[in-house]
Amino acid sequence: KQMKKIVFYIRDFFCGLCMAIAACGMFSCSDFLDEESHHALPDTQNWKTLEDARSGLMGVYGLMRAALADNNTQWVCGELRLGDFHTDSRDDLDAIIHNDLNRNLSLVDHVADWRRFYAVVNAASVYMEHVGAIVGQDMAYSEQNLKWDVAQARALRALAYFYMARIWGDVPLVTSSYDNGSFPQIGKSPSSSVLLYAKNELLAAAEELPFQFGSDNNQYYRQSPSFWQGKLLNKLSVYAILAHLSAWTGHYADAETYSAYVLDNYTQIGIGEEQICLDVENVVSETGLFCGSTTTYAPYRLVAFNFVYKDNMDMTQSGHLEQWTLCKPYVQKLYPDLYVMKDSLAVIYGDFKDVRFGMDTITHKYQSTYFDMNVSKPVFKKINVVQNGAGKDGDFAVFGSSILFSRMEDMMLLHVEALAAINRGDEAIQELNEFRKYRGLASLSFKKDFGSDIRKLINNIFEERRRELIGEGHRWYDLVRRQKILKDNPQLLDLISNGGIYWPVSEEVIKQNSFCLLYTSPSPRDAHESR
């Protein structure tokens, strides 16, 4: 076969990443929160044109995706710990699965380094502080454009803090940029303060953001709304993040309100009234929900960070779950690094009629869309975007799948969770049944199947989230939320009580900024903004 060349190609959506990194003084993601100086390019060389604004904003998005893709952080932190995946060949993955995060392993050390998230924080702050200078210099850049751009940067910064608070707990709270040649050592703020700050920032962003960007007659960065679907944070994206943040902090009345807002307004973002939930075939298709370049299913990706594939210019092997879960016949790899054992699958998917993983009672063959059972170890094929679905050449194993923080089905189940958590069981079971019919499952009765016991219903809701969202980075956070409500697992409850649910801070971070181990009160500016 002819030699094929891997090209790291980021199309329009990330076209400004390099420029934004330079403009923000972020020559290396690892420099932030270091003792090293930070230097930005002179303002006179930037922030002049519409293209500067777009490039800078796309750069912040690119840094956010890079933070999640680096060492597969999205799945390492959100899916593996005490989760359903198993490994026979990787000591580092096995350590994470068993929550042994103090071992001296390269993967653990790299993931424990929070500086890639602070690259997002600083880039967003620089952008927000400087992009307004373009108004008046380029007539194509309007005040409306500025409001939308600043709102997105604000939401991305808040999302980065939400991720960090879930992963590390208490972290330094930095709300302004440090591109002036120095960066002070900053102590940690309590996670509650960080999360409150993130919530208020998200609420402020939601007020400014539209359901869709621009119109065919008034385009956003010279593109119609369909171009931006599933790529940028819109109003519903922010409310989806708010729903998750509220559930994480135990404020389920707010979580119900925010998730209900998403479910009440989904037609505003290009989803048909009768199509709130995707069929499984469209979730798992190589050109379906997870495909970075899909346009048909893009609106269902409420919060996503995409790789794009075009004209035989392929994405990378790393930064995608497929790197660990696929093997022959999908790629030229004998065995997957991660898989779900058959016994576990039988427990997770106990209903033979489940279209995600079940069994034909007549032929006794597996009816599987999430897993391939025709191999020695079950292959997780739910996320399977080899060459972005454009090729079948397993020798050329590059992937184009998106990283999804939330999709419509996630929001449906989170709303059901919130309803049950505030003791509205009858409403919760009604909405749960609406979801179950999409997955081939029979309706349940709150009284007959759960004895009107809200705790049993809550457990079932989390099991439904487990079945639907497996492999997407939700399992660990779901386990923690479930335990905070039900308190039926002494081991996990002890971890929650003693801070064992958080990652240790990496040695490299401590070496560069030992002050980060100390606590500090938010600055007057921080406290004012949080209020």
Short mmCIF file of C-alpha atoms in Angstrom, two decimals:
data_model
loop_
_atom_site.label_atom_id
_atom_site.label_comp_id
_atom_site.label_asym_id
_atom_site.label_seq_id
_atom_site.Cartn_x
_atom_site.Cartn_y
_atom_site.Cartn_z
CA LYS A 1 0.00 0.00 0.00
CA GLN A 2 1.11 3.53 -0.64
CA MET A 3 2.48 5.38 2.34
CA LYS A 4 -0.14 7.63 3.87
CA LYS A 5 0.75 10.79 5.70
CA ILE A 6 -0.93 11.88 8.92
CA VAL A 7 -1.61 15.58 8.86
CA PHE A 8 -2.70 17.38 11.99
CA TYR A 9 -5.45 19.39 10.41
CA ILE A 10 -7.79 21.73 12.18
CA ARG A 11 -10.24 23.39 9.84
CA ASP A 12 -12.14 26.66 10.29
CA PHE A 13 -13.30 25.92 13.81
CA PHE A 14 -9.75 25.88 15.20
CA CYS A 15 -8.05 27.96 12.53
CA GLY A 16 -6.99 30.65 15.00
CA LEU A 17 -5.51 28.46 17.73
CA CYS A 18 -1.86 29.31 17.11
CA MET A 19 -2.56 33.01 16.80
CA ALA A 20 -4.61 33.05 19.99
CA ILE A 21 -1.95 31.23 21.96
CA ALA A 22 0.61 33.77 20.85
CA ALA A 23 -1.72 36.70 21.49
CA CYS A 24 -2.44 35.44 25.00
CA GLY A 25 1.19 34.94 25.82
CA MET A 26 0.56 31.22 26.26
CA PHE A 27 3.55 29.88 24.39
CA SER A 28 3.27 26.69 26.44
CA CYS A 29 0.22 25.44 28.29
CA SER A 30 2.59 24.23 31.00
CA ASP A 31 3.84 27.76 31.69
CA PHE A 32 0.65 28.97 33.36
CA LEU A 33 0.71 29.02 37.17
CA ASP A 34 4.50 28.66 36.89
CA GLU A 35 6.95 31.10 38.32
CA GLU A 36 8.04 31.90 34.80
CA SER A 37 7.12 35.19 33.20
CA HIS A 38 4.35 35.62 30.67
CA HIS A 39 4.69 37.86 27.67
CA ALA A 40 1.94 38.85 25.27
CA LEU A 41 2.47 40.34 21.86
CA PRO A 42 2.01 44.13 21.96
CA ASP A 43 -1.62 45.13 21.76
CA THR A 44 -0.85 47.32 18.76
CA GLN A 45 -0.20 44.18 16.72
CA ASN A 46 -3.51 42.53 17.61
CA TRP A 47 -7.15 43.22 18.25
CA LYS A 48 -7.70 45.23 15.09
CA THR A 49 -9.93 43.20 12.78
CA LEU A 50 -12.87 40.87 12.67
CA GLU A 51 -10.45 38.08 11.81
CA ASP A 52 -8.42 38.80 14.97
CA ALA A 53 -11.56 38.43 17.06
CA ARG A 54 -12.55 35.17 15.42
CA SER A 55 -9.05 33.72 15.64
CA GLY A 56 -8.76 34.57 19.30
CA LEU A 57 -12.12 33.04 20.17
CA MET A 58 -11.46 29.87 18.21
CA GLY A 59 -8.16 29.65 20.02
CA VAL A 60 -9.91 29.57 23.41
CA TYR A 61 -12.16 26.77 22.14
CA GLY A 62 -9.11 24.94 20.84
CA LEU A 63 -7.37 25.19 24.21
CA MET A 64 -10.47 23.85 25.94
CA ARG A 65 -10.54 20.85 23.67
CA ALA A 66 -6.82 20.34 24.12
CA ALA A 67 -7.26 20.33 27.91
CA LEU A 68 -9.84 17.55 27.64
CA ALA A 69 -8.05 15.57 24.94
CA ASP A 70 -4.59 15.66 26.53
CA ASN A 71 -3.88 12.14 27.80
CA ASN A 72 -7.60 11.45 27.26
CA THR A 73 -8.41 13.49 30.37
CA GLN A 74 -12.14 13.51 29.58
CA TRP A 75 -12.35 9.76 30.03
CA VAL A 76 -9.56 9.23 32.55
CA CYS A 77 -11.24 11.58 35.02
CA GLY A 78 -14.87 11.02 34.15
CA GLU A 79 -15.21 7.40 33.07
CA LEU A 80 -12.52 5.10 34.46
CA ARG A 81 -12.45 5.58 38.24
CA LEU A 82 -14.45 2.75 39.84
CA GLY A 83 -16.20 2.44 36.48
CA ASP A 84 -17.23 -0.34 34.13
CA PHE A 85 -14.15 -0.56 31.92
CA HIS A 86 -11.43 -3.14 32.57
CA THR A 87 -7.86 -3.54 31.36
CA ASP A 88 -5.53 -6.53 31.13
CA SER A 89 -2.52 -4.77 29.68
CA ARG A 90 -2.13 -1.27 31.12
CA ASP A 91 -0.91 -0.73 34.69
CA ASP A 92 -1.61 2.99 34.46
CA LEU A 93 -5.21 2.52 33.38
CA ASP A 94 -5.68 -0.20 35.99
CA ALA A 95 -4.41 2.14 38.72
CA ILE A 96 -6.93 4.79 37.70
CA ILE A 97 -9.78 2.27 37.49
CA HIS A 98 -9.02 1.21 41.07
CA ASN A 99 -8.65 4.83 42.22
CA ASP A 100 -4.97 4.36 43.05
CA LEU A 101 -3.86 7.86 42.06
CA ASN A 102 -0.72 8.12 44.17
CA ARG A 103 1.31 5.70 42.08
CA ASN A 104 4.32 7.02 40.21
CA LEU A 105 2.95 6.53 36.70
CA SER A 106 3.42 8.88 33.75
CA LEU A 107 -0.25 9.00 32.75
CA VAL A 108 -1.37 9.73 36.30
CA ASP A 109 1.23 12.48 36.64
CA HIS A 110 0.25 14.14 33.38
CA VAL A 111 -3.48 14.09 34.10
CA ALA A 112 -2.88 15.47 37.62
CA ASP A 113 -1.40 18.64 36.10
CA TRP A 114 -4.07 21.32 35.97
CA ARG A 115 -2.07 23.89 33.98
CA ARG A 116 -3.71 23.01 30.66
CA PHE A 117 -7.03 24.18 32.15
CA TYR A 118 -5.42 27.40 33.35
CA ALA A 119 -4.29 27.94 29.78
CA VAL A 120 -8.01 28.15 28.94
CA VAL A 121 -8.63 30.48 31.89
CA ASN A 122 -5.86 32.87 30.93
CA ALA A 123 -6.64 32.84 27.21
CA ALA A 124 -10.31 33.58 27.93
CA SER A 125 -9.37 36.42 30.28
CA VAL A 126 -6.97 37.98 27.79
CA TYR A 127 -9.62 37.73 25.09
CA MET A 128 -12.33 39.34 27.21
CA GLU A 129 -10.03 42.17 28.27
CA HIS A 130 -8.80 43.08 24.77
CA VAL A 131 -11.32 42.10 22.10
CA GLY A 132 -13.44 45.22 22.70
CA ALA A 133 -10.66 47.29 21.13
CA ILE A 134 -11.70 45.97 17.71
CA VAL A 135 -15.04 47.78 17.85
CA GLY A 136 -14.53 51.01 15.95
CA GLN A 137 -11.41 49.79 14.16
CA ASP A 138 -13.22 47.29 11.94
CA MET A 139 -16.72 48.29 10.94
CA ALA A 140 -17.57 44.64 10.28
CA TYR A 141 -17.18 43.92 14.00
CA SER A 142 -20.36 45.02 15.75
CA GLU A 143 -21.33 45.51 19.37
CA GLN A 144 -23.58 42.45 19.04
CA ASN A 145 -20.64 40.43 17.77
CA LEU A 146 -18.62 41.60 20.78
CA LYS A 147 -21.34 40.59 23.27
CA TRP A 148 -21.61 37.10 21.82
CA ASP A 149 -17.84 36.65 21.72
CA VAL A 150 -17.26 37.81 25.28
CA ALA A 151 -20.14 35.63 26.53
CA GLN A 152 -18.60 32.55 24.93
CA ALA A 153 -15.17 33.27 26.41
CA ARG A 154 -16.79 33.81 29.81
CA ALA A 155 -18.68 30.52 29.54
CA LEU A 156 -15.54 28.63 28.48
CA ARG A 157 -13.62 30.02 31.44
CA ALA A 158 -16.44 28.98 33.77
CA LEU A 159 -16.56 25.51 32.21
CA ALA A 160 -12.82 25.13 32.79
CA TYR A 161 -13.33 25.98 36.45
CA PHE A 162 -16.22 23.52 36.72
CA TYR A 163 -14.01 20.77 35.34
CA MET A 164 -11.20 21.68 37.74
CA ALA A 165 -13.50 21.82 40.76
CA ARG A 166 -14.84 18.36 39.94
CA ILE A 167 -11.37 16.94 39.35
CA TRP A 168 -9.25 18.66 42.05
CA GLY A 169 -11.79 20.25 44.39
CA ASP A 170 -10.10 23.38 45.76
CA VAL A 171 -8.12 25.24 43.10
CA PRO A 172 -6.68 28.75 42.63
CA LEU A 173 -9.35 31.18 41.44
CA VAL A 174 -7.89 33.58 38.87
CA THR A 175 -10.28 35.98 37.17
CA SER A 176 -7.97 38.30 35.28
CA SER A 177 -5.14 37.70 32.86
CA TYR A 178 -1.45 37.79 33.61
CA ASP A 179 0.20 38.76 30.35
CA ASN A 180 2.25 41.65 31.74
CA GLY A 181 5.48 39.81 32.41
CA SER A 182 4.75 38.37 35.85
CA PHE A 183 2.45 35.91 37.48
CA PRO A 184 2.09 35.82 41.27
CA GLN A 185 1.87 32.59 43.21
CA ILE A 186 -1.75 32.10 44.19
CA GLY A 187 -3.25 29.87 46.86
CA LYS A 188 -6.27 27.65 46.46
CA SER A 189 -9.86 28.78 46.94
CA PRO A 190 -12.54 26.43 48.31
CA SER A 191 -14.33 24.51 45.59
CA SER A 192 -17.61 26.04 46.78
CA SER A 193 -16.29 29.53 45.98
CA VAL A 194 -14.95 28.39 42.62
CA LEU A 195 -18.25 26.75 41.69
CA LEU A 196 -20.25 29.79 42.80
CA TYR A 197 -18.05 31.97 40.63
CA ALA A 198 -18.50 29.60 37.68
CA LYS A 199 -22.28 29.55 38.16
CA ASN A 200 -22.55 33.34 38.21
CA GLU A 201 -20.34 33.62 35.14
CA LEU A 202 -22.49 31.09 33.30
CA LEU A 203 -25.68 32.92 34.22
CA ALA A 204 -24.21 36.16 32.92
CA ALA A 205 -23.15 34.46 29.69
CA ALA A 206 -26.57 32.86 29.20
CA GLU A 207 -28.22 36.28 29.21
CA GLU A 208 -26.12 37.38 26.24
CA LEU A 209 -25.95 34.23 24.14
CA PRO A 210 -28.46 33.40 21.39
CA PHE A 211 -30.07 30.07 20.63
CA GLN A 212 -28.34 30.16 17.25
CA PHE A 213 -25.57 32.40 16.00
CA GLY A 214 -26.57 34.85 13.31
CA SER A 215 -29.04 34.32 10.52
CA ASP A 216 -28.87 33.75 6.81
CA ASN A 217 -29.27 37.49 6.31
CA ASN A 218 -27.05 38.58 9.21
CA GLN A 219 -24.27 36.04 9.37
CA TYR A 220 -21.94 35.42 12.29
CA TYR A 221 -18.36 35.60 11.11
CA ARG A 222 -19.66 35.26 7.55
CA GLN A 223 -21.27 31.89 8.26
CA SER A 224 -24.92 30.86 8.54
CA PRO A 225 -26.34 29.35 11.77
CA SER A 226 -26.09 25.78 10.45
CA PHE A 227 -22.32 26.10 10.19
CA TRP A 228 -21.98 26.81 13.92
CA GLN A 229 -24.39 24.17 15.23
CA GLY A 230 -22.73 21.78 17.64
CA LYS A 231 -19.50 23.80 17.57
CA LEU A 232 -20.09 26.87 19.71
CA LEU A 233 -21.68 27.36 23.12
CA ASN A 234 -25.18 28.74 22.66
CA LYS A 235 -27.82 29.62 25.25
CA LEU A 236 -28.91 26.00 25.76
CA SER A 237 -25.29 24.87 26.01
CA VAL A 238 -24.78 27.14 28.98
CA TYR A 239 -27.99 26.01 30.65
CA ALA A 240 -26.89 22.40 30.19
CA ILE A 241 -23.62 23.20 31.99
CA LEU A 242 -25.57 25.00 34.71
CA ALA A 243 -27.80 21.95 35.17
CA HIS A 244 -24.76 19.72 35.69
CA LEU A 245 -23.07 22.21 38.01
CA SER A 246 -26.23 22.49 40.12
CA ALA A 247 -26.62 18.72 40.35
CA TRP A 248 -22.95 18.35 41.34
CA THR A 249 -23.42 20.83 44.18
CA GLY A 250 -26.68 19.20 45.29
CA HIS A 251 -28.91 22.10 44.26
CA TYR A 252 -31.42 19.92 42.48
CA ALA A 253 -34.21 22.50 42.33
CA ASP A 254 -31.88 24.61 40.19
CA ALA A 255 -30.80 21.56 38.20
CA GLU A 256 -34.45 20.83 37.43
CA THR A 257 -35.06 24.43 36.33
CA TYR A 258 -32.01 24.63 34.06
CA SER A 259 -32.47 21.20 32.46
CA ALA A 260 -36.18 21.90 31.96
CA TYR A 261 -35.25 25.10 30.14
CA VAL A 262 -33.15 23.07 27.71
CA LEU A 263 -35.94 20.55 27.17
CA ASP A 264 -38.53 23.28 26.69
CA ASN A 265 -36.50 25.16 24.08
CA TYR A 266 -34.66 22.51 22.05
CA THR A 267 -36.53 23.40 18.85
CA GLN A 268 -34.82 26.81 18.99
CA ILE A 269 -31.45 25.22 18.17
CA GLY A 270 -32.52 23.30 15.06
CA ILE A 271 -33.94 20.06 16.51
CA GLY A 272 -37.32 18.95 15.18
CA GLU A 273 -40.23 18.97 17.62
CA GLU A 274 -40.69 15.18 17.38
CA GLN A 275 -36.97 14.36 17.43
CA ILE A 276 -35.83 15.22 20.95
CA CYS A 277 -34.06 11.86 21.34
CA LEU A 278 -31.87 10.23 18.69
CA ASP A 279 -32.30 6.61 17.68
CA VAL A 280 -29.40 4.43 18.79
CA GLU A 281 -28.34 3.89 15.16
CA ASN A 282 -27.72 7.61 14.80
CA VAL A 283 -25.78 7.72 18.06
CA VAL A 284 -23.35 4.95 17.11
CA SER A 285 -23.02 5.55 13.38
CA GLU A 286 -19.51 6.45 12.19
CA THR A 287 -21.09 9.52 10.60
CA GLY A 288 -23.57 10.10 13.42
CA LEU A 289 -23.63 11.97 16.70
CA PHE A 290 -19.95 11.59 17.59
CA CYS A 291 -18.63 12.35 14.10
CA GLY A 292 -16.90 15.71 14.22
CA SER A 293 -18.06 16.83 10.80
CA THR A 294 -21.70 15.78 11.01
CA THR A 295 -24.25 18.49 10.34
CA THR A 296 -27.41 16.40 10.63
CA TYR A 297 -26.90 15.52 14.29
CA ALA A 298 -24.83 18.52 15.35
CA PRO A 299 -27.68 20.30 17.20
CA TYR A 300 -27.98 17.33 19.59
CA ARG A 301 -24.43 18.00 20.80
CA LEU A 302 -25.29 20.60 23.41
CA VAL A 303 -21.67 21.01 24.53
CA ALA A 304 -19.00 19.45 22.31
CA PHE A 305 -15.43 19.96 21.22
CA ASN A 306 -14.77 18.64 17.75
CA PHE A 307 -12.04 17.38 15.54
CA VAL A 308 -12.72 17.90 11.84
CA TYR A 309 -11.79 15.64 8.95
CA LYS A 310 -11.70 16.79 5.35
CA ASP A 311 -10.04 15.93 2.05
CA ASN A 312 -7.96 13.04 3.40
CA MET A 313 -6.40 15.28 6.01
CA ASP A 314 -6.85 13.20 9.12
CA MET A 315 -6.99 13.75 12.82
CA THR A 316 -4.79 12.19 15.45
CA GLN A 317 -4.70 8.87 17.25
CA SER A 318 -4.56 10.48 20.67
CA GLY A 319 -7.31 12.50 22.31
CA HIS A 320 -9.99 9.98 21.35
CA LEU A 321 -11.41 7.08 23.35
CA GLU A 322 -11.08 4.85 20.27
CA GLN A 323 -7.33 4.89 20.88
CA TRP A 324 -7.96 2.60 23.88
CA THR A 325 -11.18 0.75 23.05
CA LEU A 326 -10.91 -0.37 19.42
CA CYS A 327 -9.08 -3.38 17.99
CA LYS A 328 -9.49 -5.67 14.99
CA PRO A 329 -11.45 -5.53 12.73
CA TYR A 330 -11.78 -1.76 13.27
CA VAL A 331 -8.06 -1.02 13.58
CA GLN A 332 -4.92 -3.11 13.28
CA LYS A 333 -4.63 -3.91 16.97
CA LEU A 334 -5.08 -7.38 18.41
CA TYR A 335 -6.76 -6.45 21.68
CA PRO A 336 -8.28 -3.30 23.14
CA ASP A 337 -6.61 -1.57 26.08
CA LEU A 338 -10.02 -1.07 27.65
CA TYR A 339 -13.14 -3.20 27.47
CA VAL A 340 -16.24 -4.06 29.48
CA MET A 341 -16.32 -7.68 30.60
CA LYS A 342 -19.20 -9.89 29.50
CA ASP A 343 -20.34 -10.51 33.05
CA SER A 344 -20.51 -6.76 33.63
CA LEU A 345 -22.53 -6.25 30.47
CA ALA A 346 -25.08 -8.81 31.65
CA VAL A 347 -25.50 -6.81 34.85
CA ILE A 348 -25.62 -3.38 33.23
CA TYR A 349 -28.02 -4.35 30.44
CA GLY A 350 -30.39 -6.79 32.08
CA ASP A 351 -33.26 -6.42 29.61
CA PHE A 352 -32.98 -8.53 26.45
CA LYS A 353 -35.01 -5.92 24.56
CA ASP A 354 -32.53 -3.11 25.13
CA VAL A 355 -31.45 -1.95 21.67
CA ARG A 356 -28.11 -0.75 23.03
CA PHE A 357 -27.14 -4.22 24.20
CA GLY A 358 -29.53 -7.14 24.38
CA MET A 359 -30.20 -10.58 22.98
CA ASP A 360 -32.61 -11.93 20.42
CA THR A 361 -34.64 -14.47 22.39
CA ILE A 362 -35.29 -16.53 19.25
CA THR A 363 -31.83 -16.70 17.69
CA HIS A 364 -30.01 -16.18 21.00
CA LYS A 365 -27.65 -13.80 19.23
CA TYR A 366 -26.53 -10.54 20.73
CA GLN A 367 -28.40 -7.46 19.60
CA SER A 368 -25.61 -5.03 20.13
CA THR A 369 -25.08 -1.52 18.88
CA TYR A 370 -22.81 -0.31 21.68
CA PHE A 371 -20.58 -3.43 21.73
CA ASP A 372 -19.19 -5.95 19.26
CA MET A 373 -19.41 -9.45 20.76
CA ASN A 374 -17.89 -11.27 17.80
CA VAL A 375 -14.39 -11.05 19.27
CA SER A 376 -12.67 -12.59 22.28
CA LYS A 377 -13.18 -9.41 24.34
CA PRO A 378 -16.23 -7.20 23.88
CA VAL A 379 -15.26 -4.20 21.77
CA PHE A 380 -16.81 -0.90 22.75
CA LYS A 381 -17.85 0.38 19.34
CA LYS A 382 -20.37 3.02 20.37
CA ILE A 383 -17.74 5.70 19.69
CA ASN A 384 -16.10 4.53 16.47
CA VAL A 385 -15.13 7.33 14.12
CA VAL A 386 -12.13 5.91 12.25
CA GLN A 387 -11.01 8.51 9.72
CA ASN A 388 -14.16 10.39 10.67
CA GLY A 389 -16.25 7.67 9.04
CA ALA A 390 -14.71 8.44 5.67
CA GLY A 391 -12.62 5.30 5.30
CA LYS A 392 -12.50 1.64 6.22
CA ASP A 393 -8.75 1.26 6.25
CA GLY A 394 -7.89 -0.10 9.68
CA ASP A 395 -4.18 0.29 8.94
CA PHE A 396 -4.65 4.04 9.02
CA ALA A 397 -6.00 4.40 12.56
CA VAL A 398 -6.77 8.07 13.03
CA PHE A 399 -9.96 9.27 14.60
CA GLY A 400 -12.32 12.21 14.24
CA SER A 401 -14.74 11.81 17.15
CA SER A 402 -16.00 14.75 19.18
CA ILE A 403 -15.63 15.12 22.92
CA LEU A 404 -19.15 15.52 24.30
CA PHE A 405 -19.80 17.16 27.63
CA SER A 406 -23.56 16.93 27.16
CA ARG A 407 -26.15 15.87 24.60
CA MET A 408 -29.94 15.92 24.57
CA GLU A 409 -30.31 12.41 26.00
CA ASP A 410 -28.02 13.33 28.87
CA MET A 411 -30.14 16.37 29.60
CA MET A 412 -33.36 14.30 29.53
CA LEU A 413 -31.97 11.88 32.10
CA LEU A 414 -30.48 14.66 34.24
CA HIS A 415 -33.90 16.29 34.38
CA VAL A 416 -35.42 12.98 35.49
CA GLU A 417 -32.70 12.70 38.15
CA ALA A 418 -33.46 16.20 39.39
CA LEU A 419 -37.21 15.53 39.55
CA ALA A 420 -36.64 12.41 41.63
CA ALA A 421 -34.12 14.15 43.88
CA ILE A 422 -36.72 16.80 44.81
CA ASN A 423 -39.28 14.04 45.43
CA ARG A 424 -41.42 14.50 42.32
CA GLY A 425 -41.48 10.78 41.63
CA ASP A 426 -44.61 10.59 39.49
CA GLU A 427 -43.26 13.19 37.06
CA ALA A 428 -39.86 11.54 37.07
CA ILE A 429 -41.19 8.10 36.15
CA GLN A 430 -43.33 9.60 33.38
CA GLU A 431 -40.31 11.26 31.76
CA LEU A 432 -38.13 8.20 32.36
CA ASN A 433 -40.66 6.11 30.47
CA GLU A 434 -40.59 8.59 27.60
CA PHE A 435 -36.88 7.99 27.34
CA ARG A 436 -37.07 4.21 27.76
CA LYS A 437 -39.33 3.78 24.74
CA TYR A 438 -36.53 5.13 22.54
CA ARG A 439 -34.33 2.28 23.74
CA GLY A 440 -36.86 -0.53 23.27
CA LEU A 441 -37.75 -0.83 26.95
CA ALA A 442 -41.17 -1.25 28.55
CA SER A 443 -42.71 1.42 30.75
CA LEU A 444 -42.29 1.24 34.50
CA SER A 445 -44.73 2.00 37.31
CA PHE A 446 -43.63 4.05 40.29
CA LYS A 447 -45.96 2.09 42.53
CA LYS A 448 -45.68 -1.44 41.09
CA ASP A 449 -42.01 -1.52 40.13
CA PHE A 450 -40.58 0.67 42.88
CA GLY A 451 -43.20 0.43 45.62
CA SER A 452 -43.42 4.23 45.46
CA ASP A 453 -39.92 4.24 46.99
CA ILE A 454 -38.12 7.31 45.67
CA ARG A 455 -34.70 5.84 46.56
CA LYS A 456 -35.30 2.82 44.34
CA LEU A 457 -36.38 5.10 41.51
CA ILE A 458 -33.27 7.25 41.91
CA ASN A 459 -31.08 4.17 41.74
CA ASN A 460 -32.84 3.08 38.54
CA ILE A 461 -32.36 6.51 36.99
CA PHE A 462 -28.63 6.36 37.59
CA GLU A 463 -28.55 2.87 36.10
CA GLU A 464 -30.29 4.26 33.02
CA ARG A 465 -27.66 6.98 32.77
CA ARG A 466 -25.04 4.23 33.10
CA ARG A 467 -26.54 2.29 30.19
CA GLU A 468 -27.07 5.27 27.90
CA LEU A 469 -23.96 7.36 28.55
CA ILE A 470 -21.33 4.65 29.00
CA GLY A 471 -17.99 5.71 27.56
CA GLU A 472 -18.79 9.45 27.44
CA GLY A 473 -17.10 10.59 30.64
CA HIS A 474 -20.08 10.72 33.03
CA ARG A 475 -19.79 7.55 35.11
CA TRP A 476 -17.49 8.76 37.91
CA TYR A 477 -19.40 12.01 38.44
CA ASP A 478 -22.69 10.09 38.39
CA LEU A 479 -21.37 7.68 41.03
CA VAL A 480 -20.45 10.59 43.29
CA ARG A 481 -23.80 12.35 42.84
CA ARG A 482 -25.69 9.11 43.43
CA GLN A 483 -23.75 8.42 46.62
CA LYS A 484 -24.39 11.89 47.97
CA ILE A 485 -28.13 11.18 47.67
CA LEU A 486 -28.43 7.50 48.60
CA LYS A 487 -25.43 7.04 50.93
CA ASP A 488 -25.44 3.26 50.52
CA ASN A 489 -21.76 2.59 49.71
CA PRO A 490 -19.56 3.11 52.82
CA GLN A 491 -16.32 2.99 50.80
CA LEU A 492 -17.36 5.71 48.35
CA LEU A 493 -19.07 7.70 51.07
CA ASP A 494 -15.79 7.72 53.00
CA LEU A 495 -13.97 8.98 49.90
CA ILE A 496 -16.47 11.82 49.57
CA SER A 497 -16.17 12.75 53.25
CA ASN A 498 -12.37 12.77 53.21
CA GLY A 499 -11.72 14.41 49.85
CA GLY A 500 -10.74 11.11 48.25
CA ILE A 501 -12.85 11.81 45.20
CA TYR A 502 -10.35 14.43 44.02
CA TRP A 503 -7.11 14.02 42.12
CA PRO A 504 -3.86 14.90 43.84
CA VAL A 505 -2.09 18.00 42.58
CA SER A 506 0.84 17.05 40.36
CA GLU A 507 4.37 17.31 41.69
CA GLU A 508 5.29 19.57 38.78
CA VAL A 509 2.62 22.09 39.75
CA ILE A 510 3.76 22.04 43.38
CA LYS A 511 7.38 22.50 42.30
CA GLN A 512 6.50 25.57 40.25
CA ASN A 513 3.91 27.05 42.61
CA SER A 514 4.16 25.66 46.14
CA PHE A 515 1.77 28.38 47.29
CA CYS A 516 -1.04 26.53 45.50
CA LEU A 517 -1.18 24.14 48.46
CA LEU A 518 -2.26 26.99 50.71
CA TYR A 519 -5.70 28.50 50.97
CA THR A 520 -6.50 32.07 50.15
CA SER A 521 -9.68 34.08 50.23
CA PRO A 522 -10.99 35.32 46.91
CA SER A 523 -9.75 38.80 46.09
CA PRO A 524 -12.20 41.70 46.49
CA ARG A 525 -12.67 41.65 42.73
CA ASP A 526 -13.35 37.91 42.78
CA ALA A 527 -15.84 38.22 45.61
CA HIS A 528 -17.60 41.11 43.89
CA GLU A 529 -17.89 39.16 40.65
CA SER A 530 -19.17 36.09 42.50
CA ARG A 531 -21.89 38.15 44.13
#
